[in-house]
XYZ file of N, CA and C in Angstrom:
300
model
N 0.827 -1.188 0.000
C 0.000 0.000 0.000
C 0.872 1.252 0.000
N 1.968 1.232 0.729
C 2.814 2.410 0.859
C 3.295 2.901 -0.499
N 3.700 2.005 -1.373
C 4.244 2.387 -2.672
C 3.281 2.150 -3.821
N 2.003 1.920 -3.550
C 1.065 1.565 -4.619
C 0.907 2.671 -5.645
N 0.905 3.935 -5.236
C 0.774 5.034 -6.200
C 1.951 5.037 -7.165
N 3.135 4.757 -6.658
C 4.317 4.740 -7.517
C 4.236 3.602 -8.532
N 3.687 2.478 -8.112
C 3.521 1.337 -9.018
C 2.528 1.681 -10.128
N 1.442 2.355 -9.774
C 0.451 2.759 -10.783
C 1.079 3.734 -11.766
N 1.820 4.719 -11.263
C 2.470 5.692 -12.144
C 3.440 4.989 -13.076
N 4.202 4.050 -12.544
C 5.175 3.327 -13.359
C 4.486 2.556 -14.479
N 3.360 1.932 -14.169
C 2.668 1.104 -15.158
C 1.786 1.905 -16.108
N 1.123 2.935 -15.608
C 0.156 3.677 -16.423
C 0.599 5.092 -16.740
N 1.461 5.656 -15.915
C 1.902 7.016 -16.137
C 1.113 8.051 -15.340
N 0.042 7.675 -14.681
C -0.754 8.598 -13.875
C -1.590 7.805 -12.875
N -2.178 8.531 -11.919
C -2.920 7.841 -10.859
C -4.378 8.262 -10.757
N -4.866 9.134 -11.649
C -6.215 9.665 -11.454
C -7.289 8.587 -11.426
N -7.179 7.544 -12.236
C -8.175 6.470 -12.198
C -8.084 5.693 -10.893
N -6.884 5.442 -10.430
C -6.710 4.699 -9.175
C -7.328 5.463 -8.005
N -7.147 6.773 -7.981
C -7.723 7.588 -6.908
C -9.242 7.541 -6.973
N -9.797 7.714 -8.163
C -11.251 7.673 -8.334
C -11.848 6.338 -7.930
N -11.190 5.253 -8.324
C -11.683 3.924 -7.964
C -11.602 3.688 -6.457
N -10.546 4.197 -5.832
C -10.413 4.055 -4.378
C -11.526 4.802 -3.651
N -11.802 6.023 -4.099
C -12.876 6.809 -3.478
C -14.219 6.113 -3.673
N -14.459 5.582 -4.878
C -15.714 4.866 -5.145
C -15.845 3.641 -4.238
N -14.746 2.928 -4.030
C -14.760 1.736 -3.175
C -15.061 2.104 -1.717
N -14.420 3.167 -1.223
C -14.677 3.633 0.142
C -16.132 4.071 0.297
N -16.613 4.829 -0.681
C -17.991 5.328 -0.642
C -18.997 4.188 -0.645
N -18.758 3.181 -1.480
C -19.662 2.031 -1.536
C -19.731 1.327 -0.179
N -18.578 1.143 0.455
C -18.550 0.472 1.760
C -19.367 1.223 2.801
N -19.306 2.556 2.745
C -20.033 3.370 3.721
C -21.527 3.408 3.398
N -21.858 3.741 2.151
C -23.271 3.899 1.775
C -24.044 2.593 1.896
N -23.414 1.492 1.508
C -24.097 0.194 1.541
C -23.887 -0.562 2.855
N -23.239 0.080 3.832
C -23.015 -0.536 5.148
C -22.398 -1.931 5.013
N -21.322 -2.019 4.228
C -20.748 -3.312 3.872
C -19.769 -3.871 4.904
N -19.327 -3.066 5.833
C -18.355 -3.507 6.849
C -17.136 -4.176 6.217
N -16.575 -3.498 5.219
C -15.353 -3.991 4.576
C -14.134 -3.302 5.183
N -12.992 -3.952 5.040
C -11.742 -3.436 5.599
C -11.027 -2.593 4.547
N -10.635 -1.373 4.963
C -9.900 -0.448 4.100
C -8.796 0.221 4.921
N -7.661 0.525 4.305
C -6.653 1.325 5.003
C -7.059 2.798 4.928
N -7.448 3.375 6.063
C -7.851 4.780 6.108
C -7.217 5.459 7.318
N -7.094 6.769 7.247
C -6.536 7.527 8.364
C -7.505 7.519 9.530
N -6.970 7.236 10.700
C -7.786 7.188 11.912
C -6.943 7.613 13.110
N -7.603 8.078 14.152
C -6.912 8.487 15.375
C -6.228 7.273 16.003
N -4.935 7.413 16.306
C -4.178 6.278 16.836
C -3.735 6.468 18.287
N -4.206 7.527 18.933
C -3.829 7.746 20.337
C -4.216 6.525 21.168
N -3.301 6.100 22.025
C -3.462 4.944 22.919
C -3.403 3.605 22.188
N -3.018 3.600 20.941
C -2.814 2.348 20.205
C -1.314 2.148 20.016
N -0.837 0.943 20.232
C 0.569 0.595 20.025
C 1.509 1.523 20.798
N 1.054 2.034 21.938
C 1.892 2.889 22.770
C 2.031 4.318 22.284
N 1.186 4.752 21.371
C 1.227 6.121 20.853
C 0.404 7.000 21.794
N 1.018 8.062 22.319
C 0.357 8.882 23.320
C -0.245 10.180 22.819
N 0.013 10.533 21.576
C -0.469 11.814 21.059
C -1.664 11.631 20.132
N -2.428 12.709 19.940
C -3.592 12.675 19.057
C -3.161 12.907 17.610
N -2.737 11.840 16.961
C -2.356 11.911 15.550
C -3.161 10.877 14.770
N -3.222 11.092 13.470
C -3.954 10.191 12.591
C -2.970 9.481 11.670
N -3.085 8.160 11.591
C -2.281 7.347 10.682
C -3.211 6.411 9.925
N -2.756 5.934 8.801
C -3.547 4.998 8.009
C -3.371 3.588 8.559
N -4.487 3.012 9.004
C -4.515 1.643 9.517
C -5.714 0.922 8.910
N -5.682 -0.405 8.864
C -6.848 -1.131 8.351
C -8.038 -0.955 9.295
N -9.132 -0.455 8.735
C -10.341 -0.183 9.514
C -11.550 -0.794 8.826
N -12.539 -1.161 9.621
C -13.812 -1.635 9.087
C -14.677 -0.404 8.824
N -15.076 -0.221 7.549
C -15.949 0.897 7.179
C -17.376 0.410 7.018
N -18.291 1.144 7.651
C -19.715 0.838 7.509
C -20.478 2.156 7.447
N -21.782 2.129 7.623
C -22.584 3.345 7.492
C -22.272 4.394 8.558
N -21.562 4.023 9.600
C -21.133 4.977 10.628
C -19.748 5.542 10.349
N -19.141 5.162 9.232
C -17.764 5.551 8.941
C -16.840 4.447 9.423
N -15.849 4.820 10.226
C -14.939 3.813 10.782
C -15.659 3.108 11.929
N -16.012 1.855 11.701
C -16.690 1.071 12.730
C -15.723 0.545 13.767
N -14.543 0.137 13.314
C -13.516 -0.360 14.225
C -12.182 -0.390 13.499
N -11.131 -0.449 14.289
C -9.773 -0.579 13.756
C -9.365 -2.031 13.933
N -8.799 -2.620 12.890
C -8.354 -4.010 12.962
C -7.141 -4.092 13.886
N -7.223 -4.923 14.899
C -6.122 -5.112 15.833
C -5.107 -6.060 15.204
N -3.967 -5.519 14.833
C -2.935 -6.318 14.177
C -1.827 -6.658 15.165
N -1.246 -7.826 14.989
C -0.070 -8.202 15.755
C 1.146 -7.715 14.980
N 1.850 -6.751 15.555
C 3.014 -6.166 14.898
C 4.293 -6.607 15.597
N 5.358 -6.693 14.822
C 6.667 -6.963 15.414
C 7.137 -5.704 16.141
N 8.151 -5.848 16.972
C 8.709 -4.684 17.660
C 9.208 -3.652 16.657
N 9.801 -4.120 15.569
C 10.300 -3.203 14.535
C 9.149 -2.441 13.885
N 8.045 -3.125 13.619
C 6.882 -2.475 13.006
C 6.256 -1.454 13.951
N 6.171 -1.794 15.234
C 5.654 -0.841 16.222
C 6.571 0.378 16.275
N 7.861 0.143 16.217
C 8.825 1.245 16.210
C 8.636 2.161 15.015
N 8.393 1.580 13.846
C 8.157 2.390 12.646
C 6.861 3.181 12.763
N 5.829 2.559 13.308
C 4.547 3.235 13.491
C 4.698 4.406 14.468
N 5.410 4.169 15.569
C 5.643 5.235 16.547
C 6.475 6.360 15.940
N 7.450 6.007 15.116
C 8.278 7.025 14.463
C 7.422 7.892 13.548
N 6.510 7.274 12.803
C 5.600 8.035 11.942
C 4.724 8.963 12.778
N 4.189 8.441 13.873
C 3.340 9.252 14.755
C 4.136 10.412 15.348
N 5.368 10.151 15.774
C 6.213 11.206 16.338
C 6.517 12.283 15.305
N 6.777 11.868 14.068
C 7.055 12.826 12.996
C 5.847 13.726 12.759
N 4.667 13.119 12.652
C 3.451 13.907 12.446
C 3.167 14.814 13.636
N 3.347 14.300 14.843
C 3.102 15.108 16.028
C 4.069 16.287 16.082
N 5.318 16.062 15.674
C 6.309 17.135 15.660
C 5.883 18.303 14.781
N 5.206 18.014 13.699
C 4.692 19.058 12.807
C 3.386 19.621 13.363
N 2.507 18.740 13.766
C 1.152 19.114 14.187
C 1.146 20.009 15.421
N 2.017 19.732 16.384
C 1.991 20.469 17.652
C 2.335 21.939 17.474
N 3.033 22.274 16.395
C 3.427 23.658 16.159
C 2.434 24.428 15.295
N 1.392 23.751 14.813
C 0.398 24.434 13.989
C -0.471 25.334 14.855
N -0.796 26.470 14.318
C -1.662 27.422 15.022
C -3.035 27.408 14.365
N -4.064 27.719 15.139
C -5.404 27.852 14.563
C -5.405 29.009 13.577
N -6.035 28.788 12.446
C -6.081 29.829 11.413
C -7.407 30.535 11.467
């Protein structure tokens, strides 16, 4: 998933169809209350030892309420470390933002 846009660009030269199809798939899951799993941005505070209010893309069940639940994955220590590093990076930027 991380490099999927680059793969589409390499094969097709652009990503506009991939983006449109992804949005259509997400919308279908929500409107039809399908409870399908999609990687979407969600609040990760108190998950995997993350203490700040940041949003990361994790596999979530989408239904008519939006994100119904986050899939609880078993991660290696290295994967948890990478997730925390991403959260720390985002928090480092986010904490300095001012209300506009």
